GROMACS .gro file of N, CA and C in nm:
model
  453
    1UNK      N    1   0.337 -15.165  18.988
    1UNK     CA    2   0.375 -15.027  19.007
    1UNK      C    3   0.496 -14.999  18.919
    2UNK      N    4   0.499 -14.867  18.866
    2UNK     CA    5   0.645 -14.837  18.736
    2UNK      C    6   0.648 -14.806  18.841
    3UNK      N    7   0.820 -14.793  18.836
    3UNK     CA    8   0.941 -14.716  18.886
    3UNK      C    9   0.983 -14.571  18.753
    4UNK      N   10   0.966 -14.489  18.794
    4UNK     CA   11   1.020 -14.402  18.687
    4UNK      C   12   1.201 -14.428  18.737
    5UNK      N   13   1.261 -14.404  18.626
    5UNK     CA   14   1.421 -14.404  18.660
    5UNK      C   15   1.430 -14.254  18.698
    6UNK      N   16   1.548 -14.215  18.781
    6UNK     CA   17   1.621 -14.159  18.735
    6UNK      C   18   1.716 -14.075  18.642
    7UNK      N   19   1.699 -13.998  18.553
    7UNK     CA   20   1.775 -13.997  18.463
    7UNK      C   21   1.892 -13.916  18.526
    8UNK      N   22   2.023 -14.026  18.514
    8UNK     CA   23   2.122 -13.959  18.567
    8UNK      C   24   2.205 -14.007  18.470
    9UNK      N   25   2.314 -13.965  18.450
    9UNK     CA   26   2.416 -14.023  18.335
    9UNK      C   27   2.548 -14.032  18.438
   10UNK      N   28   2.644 -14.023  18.375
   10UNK     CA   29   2.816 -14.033  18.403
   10UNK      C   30   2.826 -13.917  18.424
   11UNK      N   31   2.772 -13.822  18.289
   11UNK     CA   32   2.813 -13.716  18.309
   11UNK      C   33   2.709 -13.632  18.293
   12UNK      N   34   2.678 -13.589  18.420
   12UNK     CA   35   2.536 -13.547  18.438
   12UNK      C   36   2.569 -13.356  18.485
   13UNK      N   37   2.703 -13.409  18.515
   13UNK     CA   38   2.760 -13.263  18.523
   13UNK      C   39   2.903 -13.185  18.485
   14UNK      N   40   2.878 -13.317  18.396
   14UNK     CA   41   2.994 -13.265  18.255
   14UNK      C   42   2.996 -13.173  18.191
   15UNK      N   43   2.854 -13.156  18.143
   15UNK     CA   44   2.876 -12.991  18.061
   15UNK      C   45   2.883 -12.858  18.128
   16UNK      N   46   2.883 -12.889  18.274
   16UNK     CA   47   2.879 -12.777  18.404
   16UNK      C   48   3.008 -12.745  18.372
   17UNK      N   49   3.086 -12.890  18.397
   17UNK     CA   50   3.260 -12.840  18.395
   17UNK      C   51   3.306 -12.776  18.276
   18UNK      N   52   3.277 -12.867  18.196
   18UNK     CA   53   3.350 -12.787  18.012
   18UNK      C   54   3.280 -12.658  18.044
   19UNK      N   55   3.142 -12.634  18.076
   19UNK     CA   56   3.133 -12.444  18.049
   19UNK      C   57   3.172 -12.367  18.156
   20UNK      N   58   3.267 -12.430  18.291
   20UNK     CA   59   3.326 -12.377  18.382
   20UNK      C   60   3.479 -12.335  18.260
   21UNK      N   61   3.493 -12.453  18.240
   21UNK     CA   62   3.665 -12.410  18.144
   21UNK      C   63   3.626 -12.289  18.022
   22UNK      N   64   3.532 -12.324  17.977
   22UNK     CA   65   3.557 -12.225  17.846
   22UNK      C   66   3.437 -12.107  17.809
   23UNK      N   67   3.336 -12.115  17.887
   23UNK     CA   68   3.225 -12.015  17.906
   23UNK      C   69   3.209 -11.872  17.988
   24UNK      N   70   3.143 -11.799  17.972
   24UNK     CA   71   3.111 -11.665  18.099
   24UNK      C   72   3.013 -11.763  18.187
   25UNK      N   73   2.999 -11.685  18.280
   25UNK     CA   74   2.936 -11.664  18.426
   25UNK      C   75   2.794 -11.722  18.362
   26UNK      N   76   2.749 -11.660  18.254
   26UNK     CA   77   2.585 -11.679  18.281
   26UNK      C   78   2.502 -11.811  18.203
   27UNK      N   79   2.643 -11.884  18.113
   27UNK     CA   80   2.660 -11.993  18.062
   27UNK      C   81   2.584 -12.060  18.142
   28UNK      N   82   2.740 -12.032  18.259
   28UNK     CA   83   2.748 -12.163  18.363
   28UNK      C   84   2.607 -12.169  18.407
   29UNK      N   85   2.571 -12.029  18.443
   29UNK     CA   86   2.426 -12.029  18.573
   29UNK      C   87   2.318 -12.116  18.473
   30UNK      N   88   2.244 -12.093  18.347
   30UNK     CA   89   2.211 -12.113  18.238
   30UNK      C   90   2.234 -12.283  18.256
   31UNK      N   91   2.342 -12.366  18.210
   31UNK     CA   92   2.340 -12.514  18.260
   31UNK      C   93   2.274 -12.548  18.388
   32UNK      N   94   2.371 -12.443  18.515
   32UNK     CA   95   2.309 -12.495  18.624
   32UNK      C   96   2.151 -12.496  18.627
   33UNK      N   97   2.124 -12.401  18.607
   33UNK     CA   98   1.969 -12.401  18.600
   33UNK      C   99   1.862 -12.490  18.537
   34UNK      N  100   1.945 -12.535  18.395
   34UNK     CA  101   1.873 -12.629  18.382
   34UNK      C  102   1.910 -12.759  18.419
   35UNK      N  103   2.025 -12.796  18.515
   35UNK     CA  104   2.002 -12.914  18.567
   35UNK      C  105   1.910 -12.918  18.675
   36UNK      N  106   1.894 -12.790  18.750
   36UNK     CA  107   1.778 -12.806  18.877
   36UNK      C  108   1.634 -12.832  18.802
   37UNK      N  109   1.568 -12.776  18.703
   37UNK     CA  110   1.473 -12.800  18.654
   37UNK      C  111   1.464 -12.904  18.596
   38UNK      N  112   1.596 -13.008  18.594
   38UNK     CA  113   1.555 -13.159  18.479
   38UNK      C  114   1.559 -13.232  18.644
   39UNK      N  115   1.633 -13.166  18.730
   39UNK     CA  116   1.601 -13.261  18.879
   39UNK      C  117   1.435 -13.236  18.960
   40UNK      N  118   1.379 -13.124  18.919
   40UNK     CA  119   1.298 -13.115  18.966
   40UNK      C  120   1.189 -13.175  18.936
   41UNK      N  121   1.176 -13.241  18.763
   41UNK     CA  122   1.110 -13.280  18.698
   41UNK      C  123   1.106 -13.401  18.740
   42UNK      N  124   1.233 -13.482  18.765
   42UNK     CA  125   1.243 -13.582  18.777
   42UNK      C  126   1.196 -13.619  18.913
   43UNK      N  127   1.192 -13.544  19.004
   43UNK     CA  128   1.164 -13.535  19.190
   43UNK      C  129   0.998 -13.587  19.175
   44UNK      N  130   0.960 -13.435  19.131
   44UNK     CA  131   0.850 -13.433  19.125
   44UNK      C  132   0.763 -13.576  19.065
   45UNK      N  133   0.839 -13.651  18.958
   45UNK     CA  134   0.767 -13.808  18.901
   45UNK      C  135   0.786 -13.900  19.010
   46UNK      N  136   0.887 -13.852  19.097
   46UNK     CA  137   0.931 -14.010  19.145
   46UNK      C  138   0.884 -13.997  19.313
   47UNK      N  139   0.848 -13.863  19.327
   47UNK     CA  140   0.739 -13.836  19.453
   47UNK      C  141   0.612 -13.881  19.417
   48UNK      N  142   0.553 -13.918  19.284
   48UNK     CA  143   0.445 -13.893  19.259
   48UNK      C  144   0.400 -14.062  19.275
   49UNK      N  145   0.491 -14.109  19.246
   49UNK     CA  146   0.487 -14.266  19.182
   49UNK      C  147   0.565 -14.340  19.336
   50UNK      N  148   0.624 -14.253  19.421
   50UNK     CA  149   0.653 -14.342  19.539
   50UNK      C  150   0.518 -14.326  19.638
   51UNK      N  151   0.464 -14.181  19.645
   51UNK     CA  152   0.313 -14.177  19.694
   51UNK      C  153   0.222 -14.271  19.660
   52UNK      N  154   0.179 -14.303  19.560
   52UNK     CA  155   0.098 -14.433  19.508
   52UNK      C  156   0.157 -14.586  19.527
   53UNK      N  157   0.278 -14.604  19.551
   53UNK     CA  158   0.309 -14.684  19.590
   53UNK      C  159   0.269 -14.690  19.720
   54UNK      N  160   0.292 -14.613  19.801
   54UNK     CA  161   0.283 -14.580  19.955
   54UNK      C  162   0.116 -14.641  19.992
   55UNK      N  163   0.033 -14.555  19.929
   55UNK     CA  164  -0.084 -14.518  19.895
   55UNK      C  165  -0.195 -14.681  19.857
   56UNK      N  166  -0.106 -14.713  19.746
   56UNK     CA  167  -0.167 -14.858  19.763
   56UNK      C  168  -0.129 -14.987  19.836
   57UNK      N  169  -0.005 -15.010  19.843
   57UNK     CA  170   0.040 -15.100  19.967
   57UNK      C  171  -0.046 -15.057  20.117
   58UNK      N  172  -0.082 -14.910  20.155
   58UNK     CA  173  -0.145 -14.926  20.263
   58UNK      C  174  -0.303 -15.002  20.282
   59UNK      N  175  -0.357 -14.949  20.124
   59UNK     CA  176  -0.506 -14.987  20.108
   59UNK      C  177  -0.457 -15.180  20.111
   60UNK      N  178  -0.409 -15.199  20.030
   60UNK     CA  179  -0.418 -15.351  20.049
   60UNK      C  180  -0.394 -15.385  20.129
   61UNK      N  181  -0.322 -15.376  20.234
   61UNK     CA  182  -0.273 -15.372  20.406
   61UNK      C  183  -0.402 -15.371  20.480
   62UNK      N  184  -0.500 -15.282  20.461
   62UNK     CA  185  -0.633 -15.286  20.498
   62UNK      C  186  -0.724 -15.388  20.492
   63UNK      N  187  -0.696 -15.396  20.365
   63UNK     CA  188  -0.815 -15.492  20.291
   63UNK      C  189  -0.804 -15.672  20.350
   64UNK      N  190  -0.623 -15.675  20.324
   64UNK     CA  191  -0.594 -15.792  20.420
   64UNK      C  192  -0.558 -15.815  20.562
   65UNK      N  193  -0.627 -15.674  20.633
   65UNK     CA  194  -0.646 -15.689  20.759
   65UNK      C  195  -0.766 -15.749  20.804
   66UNK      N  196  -0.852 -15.664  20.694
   66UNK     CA  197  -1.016 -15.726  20.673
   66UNK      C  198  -1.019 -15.844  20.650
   67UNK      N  199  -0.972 -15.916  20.598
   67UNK     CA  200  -0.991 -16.070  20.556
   67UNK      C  201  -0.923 -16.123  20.638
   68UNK      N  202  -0.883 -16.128  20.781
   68UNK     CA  203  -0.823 -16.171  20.866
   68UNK      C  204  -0.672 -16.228  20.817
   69UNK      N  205  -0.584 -16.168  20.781
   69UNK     CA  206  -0.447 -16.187  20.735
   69UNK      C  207  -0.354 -16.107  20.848
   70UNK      N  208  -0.254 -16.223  20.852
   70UNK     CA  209  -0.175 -16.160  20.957
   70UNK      C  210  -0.056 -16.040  20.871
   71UNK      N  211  -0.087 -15.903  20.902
   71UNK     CA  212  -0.034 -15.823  20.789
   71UNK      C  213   0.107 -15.777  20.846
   72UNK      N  214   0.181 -15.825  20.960
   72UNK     CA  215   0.270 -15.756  21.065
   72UNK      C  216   0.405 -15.724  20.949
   73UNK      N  217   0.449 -15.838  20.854
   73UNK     CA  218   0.553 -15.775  20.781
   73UNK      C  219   0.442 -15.682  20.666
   74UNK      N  220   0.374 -15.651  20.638
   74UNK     CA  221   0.377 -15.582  20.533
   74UNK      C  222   0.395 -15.479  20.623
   75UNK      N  223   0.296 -15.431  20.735
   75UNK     CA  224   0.305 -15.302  20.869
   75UNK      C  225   0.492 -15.203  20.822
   76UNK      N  226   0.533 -15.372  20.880
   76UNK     CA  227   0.703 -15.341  20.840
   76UNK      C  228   0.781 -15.261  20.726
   77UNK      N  229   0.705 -15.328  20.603
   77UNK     CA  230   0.792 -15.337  20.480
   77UNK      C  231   0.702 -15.141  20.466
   78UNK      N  232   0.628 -15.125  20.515
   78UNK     CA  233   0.524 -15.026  20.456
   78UNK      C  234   0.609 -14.915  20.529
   79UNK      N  235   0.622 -14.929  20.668
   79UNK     CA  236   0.722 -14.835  20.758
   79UNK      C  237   0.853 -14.811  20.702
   80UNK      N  238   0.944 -14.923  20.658
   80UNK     CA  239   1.058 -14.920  20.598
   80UNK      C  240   1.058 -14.847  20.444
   81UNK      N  241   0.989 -14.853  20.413
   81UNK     CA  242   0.932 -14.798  20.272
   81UNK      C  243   0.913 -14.631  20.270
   82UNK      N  244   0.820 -14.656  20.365
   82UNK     CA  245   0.816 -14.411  20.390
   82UNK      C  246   0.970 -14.408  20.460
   83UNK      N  247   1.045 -14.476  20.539
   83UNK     CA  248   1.135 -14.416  20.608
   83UNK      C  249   1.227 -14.439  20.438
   84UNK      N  250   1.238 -14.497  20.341
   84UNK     CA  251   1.338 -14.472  20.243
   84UNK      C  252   1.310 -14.413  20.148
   85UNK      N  253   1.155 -14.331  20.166
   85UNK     CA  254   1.086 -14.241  20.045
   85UNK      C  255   1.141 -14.128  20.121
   86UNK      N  256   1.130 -14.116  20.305
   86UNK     CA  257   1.211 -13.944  20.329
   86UNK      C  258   1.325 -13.914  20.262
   87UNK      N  259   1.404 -14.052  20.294
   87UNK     CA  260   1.552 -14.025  20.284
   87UNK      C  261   1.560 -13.981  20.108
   88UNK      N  262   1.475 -14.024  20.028
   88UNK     CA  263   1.534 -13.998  19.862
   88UNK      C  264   1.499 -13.869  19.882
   89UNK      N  265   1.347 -13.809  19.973
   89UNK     CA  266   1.257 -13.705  19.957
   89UNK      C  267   1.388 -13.575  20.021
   90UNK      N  268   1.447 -13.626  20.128
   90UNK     CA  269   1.565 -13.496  20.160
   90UNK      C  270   1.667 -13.514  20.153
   91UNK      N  271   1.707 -13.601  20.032
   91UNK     CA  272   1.818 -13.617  19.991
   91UNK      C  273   1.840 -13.541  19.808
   92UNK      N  274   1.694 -13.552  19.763
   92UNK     CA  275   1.663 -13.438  19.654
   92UNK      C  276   1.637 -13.314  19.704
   93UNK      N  277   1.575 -13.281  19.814
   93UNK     CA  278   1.613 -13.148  19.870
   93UNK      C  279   1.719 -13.071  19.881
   94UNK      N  280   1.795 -13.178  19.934
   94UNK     CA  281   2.003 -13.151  19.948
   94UNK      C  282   2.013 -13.097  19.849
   95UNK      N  283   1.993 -13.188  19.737
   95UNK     CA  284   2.103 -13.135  19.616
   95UNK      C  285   2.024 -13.027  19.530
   96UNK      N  286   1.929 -13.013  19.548
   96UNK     CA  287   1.848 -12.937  19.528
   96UNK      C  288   1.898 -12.782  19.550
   97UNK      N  289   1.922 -12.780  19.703
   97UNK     CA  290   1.965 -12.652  19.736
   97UNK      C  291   2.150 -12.613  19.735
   98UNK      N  292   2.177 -12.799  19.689
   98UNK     CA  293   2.349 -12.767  19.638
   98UNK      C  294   2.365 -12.693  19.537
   99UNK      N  295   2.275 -12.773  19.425
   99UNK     CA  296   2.282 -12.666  19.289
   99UNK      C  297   2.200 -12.519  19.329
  100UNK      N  298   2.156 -12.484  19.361
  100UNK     CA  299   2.117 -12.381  19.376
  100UNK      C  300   2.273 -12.253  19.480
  101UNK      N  301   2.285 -12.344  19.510
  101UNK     CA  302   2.413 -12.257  19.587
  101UNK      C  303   2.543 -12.232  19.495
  102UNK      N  304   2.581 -12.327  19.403
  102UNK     CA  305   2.609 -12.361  19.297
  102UNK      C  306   2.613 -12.208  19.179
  103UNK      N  307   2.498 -12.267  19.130
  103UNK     CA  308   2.472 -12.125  19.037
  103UNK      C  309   2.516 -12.033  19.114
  104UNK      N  310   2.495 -12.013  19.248
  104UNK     CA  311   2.527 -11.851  19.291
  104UNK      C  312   2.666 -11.840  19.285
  105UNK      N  313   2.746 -11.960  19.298
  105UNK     CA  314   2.897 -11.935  19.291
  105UNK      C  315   2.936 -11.911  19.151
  106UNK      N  316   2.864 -11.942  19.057
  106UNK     CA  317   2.959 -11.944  18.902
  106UNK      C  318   2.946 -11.827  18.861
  107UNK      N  319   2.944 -11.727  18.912
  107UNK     CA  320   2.985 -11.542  18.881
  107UNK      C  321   3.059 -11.498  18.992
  108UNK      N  322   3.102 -11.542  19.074
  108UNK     CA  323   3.207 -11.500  19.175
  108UNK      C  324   3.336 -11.523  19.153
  109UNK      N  325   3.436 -11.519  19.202
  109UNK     CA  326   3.573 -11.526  19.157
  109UNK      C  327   3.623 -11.645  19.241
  110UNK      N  328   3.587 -11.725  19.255
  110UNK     CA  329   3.643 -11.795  19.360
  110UNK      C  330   3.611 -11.990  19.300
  111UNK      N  331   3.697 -12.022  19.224
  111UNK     CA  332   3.691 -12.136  19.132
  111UNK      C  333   3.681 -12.223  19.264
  112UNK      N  334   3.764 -12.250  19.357
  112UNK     CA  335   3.812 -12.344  19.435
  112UNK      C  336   3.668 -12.375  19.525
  113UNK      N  337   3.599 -12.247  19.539
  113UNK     CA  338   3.476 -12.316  19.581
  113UNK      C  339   3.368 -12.380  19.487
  114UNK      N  340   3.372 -12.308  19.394
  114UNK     CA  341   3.292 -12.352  19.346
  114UNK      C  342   3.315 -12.526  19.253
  115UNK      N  343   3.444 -12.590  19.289
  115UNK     CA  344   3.501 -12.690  19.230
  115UNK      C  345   3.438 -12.753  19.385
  116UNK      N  346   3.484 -12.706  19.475
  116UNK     CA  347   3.401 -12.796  19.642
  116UNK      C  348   3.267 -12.798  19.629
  117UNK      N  349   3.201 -12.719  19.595
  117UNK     CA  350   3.058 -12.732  19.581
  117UNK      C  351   2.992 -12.835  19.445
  118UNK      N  352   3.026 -12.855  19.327
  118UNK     CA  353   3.026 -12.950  19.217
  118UNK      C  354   3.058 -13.050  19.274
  119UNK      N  355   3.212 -13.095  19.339
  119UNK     CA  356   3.214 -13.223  19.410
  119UNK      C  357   3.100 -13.271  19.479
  120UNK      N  358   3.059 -13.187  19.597
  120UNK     CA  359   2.956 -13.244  19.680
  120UNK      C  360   2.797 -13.256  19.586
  121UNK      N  361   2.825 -13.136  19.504
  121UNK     CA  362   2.686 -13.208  19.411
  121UNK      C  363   2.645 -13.285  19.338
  122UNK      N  364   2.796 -13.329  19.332
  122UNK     CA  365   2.824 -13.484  19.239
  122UNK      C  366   2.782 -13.594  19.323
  123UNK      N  367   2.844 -13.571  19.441
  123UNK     CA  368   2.828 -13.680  19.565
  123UNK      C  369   2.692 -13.697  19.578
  124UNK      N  370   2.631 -13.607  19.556
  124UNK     CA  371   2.497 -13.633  19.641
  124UNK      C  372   2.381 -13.669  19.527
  125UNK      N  373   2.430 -13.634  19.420
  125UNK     CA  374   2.307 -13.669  19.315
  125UNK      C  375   2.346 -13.862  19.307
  126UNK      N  376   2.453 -13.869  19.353
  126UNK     CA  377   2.515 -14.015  19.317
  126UNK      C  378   2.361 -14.066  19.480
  127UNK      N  379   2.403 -14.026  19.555
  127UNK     CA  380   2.343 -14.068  19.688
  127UNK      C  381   2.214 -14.031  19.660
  128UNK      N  382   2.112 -14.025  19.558
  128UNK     CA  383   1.953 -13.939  19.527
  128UNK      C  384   1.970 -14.077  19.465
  129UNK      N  385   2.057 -14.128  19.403
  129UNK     CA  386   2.041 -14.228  19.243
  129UNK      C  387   2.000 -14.367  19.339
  130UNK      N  388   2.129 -14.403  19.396
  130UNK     CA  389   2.138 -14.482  19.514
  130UNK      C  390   1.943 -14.552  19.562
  131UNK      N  391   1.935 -14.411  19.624
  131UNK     CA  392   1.791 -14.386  19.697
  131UNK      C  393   1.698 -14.452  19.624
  132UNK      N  394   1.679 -14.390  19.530
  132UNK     CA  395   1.563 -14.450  19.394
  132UNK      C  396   1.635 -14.644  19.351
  133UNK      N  397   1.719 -14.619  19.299
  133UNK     CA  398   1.744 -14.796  19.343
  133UNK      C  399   1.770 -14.846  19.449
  134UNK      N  400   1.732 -14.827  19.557
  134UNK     CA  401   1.700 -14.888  19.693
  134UNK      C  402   1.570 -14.936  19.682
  135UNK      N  403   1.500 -14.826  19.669
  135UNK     CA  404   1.369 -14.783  19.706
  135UNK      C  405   1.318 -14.950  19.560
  136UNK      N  406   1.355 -14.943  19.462
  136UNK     CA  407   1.324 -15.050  19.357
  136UNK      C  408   1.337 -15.173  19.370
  137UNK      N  409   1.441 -15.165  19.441
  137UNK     CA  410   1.485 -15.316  19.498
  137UNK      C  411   1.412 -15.357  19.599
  138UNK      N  412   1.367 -15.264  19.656
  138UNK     CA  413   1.316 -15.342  19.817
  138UNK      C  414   1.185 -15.339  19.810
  139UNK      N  415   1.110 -15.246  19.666
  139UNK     CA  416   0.959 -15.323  19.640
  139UNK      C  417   0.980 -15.470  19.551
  140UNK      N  418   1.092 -15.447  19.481
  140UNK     CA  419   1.093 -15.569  19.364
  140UNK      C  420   1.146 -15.691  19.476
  141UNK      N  421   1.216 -15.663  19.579
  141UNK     CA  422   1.287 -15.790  19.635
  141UNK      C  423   1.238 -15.815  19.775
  142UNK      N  424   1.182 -15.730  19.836
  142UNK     CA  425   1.108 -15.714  19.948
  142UNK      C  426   0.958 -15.780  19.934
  143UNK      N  427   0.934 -15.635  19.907
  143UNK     CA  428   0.759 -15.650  19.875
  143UNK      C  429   0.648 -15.712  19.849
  144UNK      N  430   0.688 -15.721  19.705
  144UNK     CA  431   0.617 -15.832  19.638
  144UNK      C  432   0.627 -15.978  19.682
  145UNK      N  433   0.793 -15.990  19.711
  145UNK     CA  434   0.780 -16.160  19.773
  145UNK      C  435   0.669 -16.182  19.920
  146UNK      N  436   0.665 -16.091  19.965
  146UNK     CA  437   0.583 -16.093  20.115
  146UNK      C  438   0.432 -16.079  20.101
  147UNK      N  439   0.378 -16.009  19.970
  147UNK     CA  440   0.265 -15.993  19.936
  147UNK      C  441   0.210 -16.115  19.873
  148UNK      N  442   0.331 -16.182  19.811
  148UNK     CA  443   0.346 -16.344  19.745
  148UNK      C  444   0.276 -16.444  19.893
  149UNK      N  445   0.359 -16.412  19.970
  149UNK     CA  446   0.345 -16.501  20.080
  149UNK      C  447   0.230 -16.511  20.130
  150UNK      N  448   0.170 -16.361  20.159
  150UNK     CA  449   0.037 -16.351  20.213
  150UNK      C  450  -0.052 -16.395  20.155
  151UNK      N  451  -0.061 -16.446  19.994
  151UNK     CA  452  -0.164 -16.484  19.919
  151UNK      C  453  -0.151 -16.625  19.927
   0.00000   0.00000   0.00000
């Protein structure tokens, strides 16, 4: 199974700030906007590719139920697996609707929020990144060793 990455950088919302310092209003909205559409792009691959993950770990779960295999940790690893596909799944929602709250602040007059709102959207794209290398590790370090075992 690929893992699509992430594409997140250092400064993933660096050019938000420089066109907060030296741009108009519709700059800013204009960046923001297209960071929601390079997150959405990216959501949308890594929903697509954690579903098929999902999707085939259950079929083989089947198959080595059929062949009389005791499947109780994969049951596990398969449960633990959707419960850390929600958490990336509404944790890109979050920030999703951070930046979106976001843009609405960068034509208002009010810097100080909109510097609280960038923080937390910083925070949370960090906590989306997190998610997706969880989610990698625990098929690469989990998974496979247990699917190892069963064979």
């Amino acid at each position: 199974i690929l893992f699509v990455s992430l594409i997140i950088s250092r400064g993933a919302f660096g050019s938000i700030v420089q066109a907060a310092g030296s741009s108009s209003c519709s700059d800013i909205e204009n960046k923001i906007g297209l960071k929601i559409l390079v997150l959405d792009s990216s959501r949308s691959r890594h929903v697509a590719v954690y579903n098929a993950m999902i999707v085939k770990l259950s079929g083989l779960e089947s198959e080595l139920v059929l062949s009389g295999f005791d499947t109780s940790v994969i049951q596990d690893d398969l449960a633990l697996l959707k419960v850390k596909y929600m958490g990336f799944y509404n944790d890109t929602t979050t920030l999703h609707n951070q930046l979106k709250e976001l843009k609405g602040l960068a034509c208002k007059n009010k810097p100080k929020d909109f510097s609280e709102k960038l923080l937390l959207a910083r925070n949370q794209l960090k906590l989306v990144h997190n998610d997706s290398l969880d989610i990698e590790k625990f098929y690469n370090e989990k998974i496979r060793i247990d699917l190892q075992q069963i064979k």
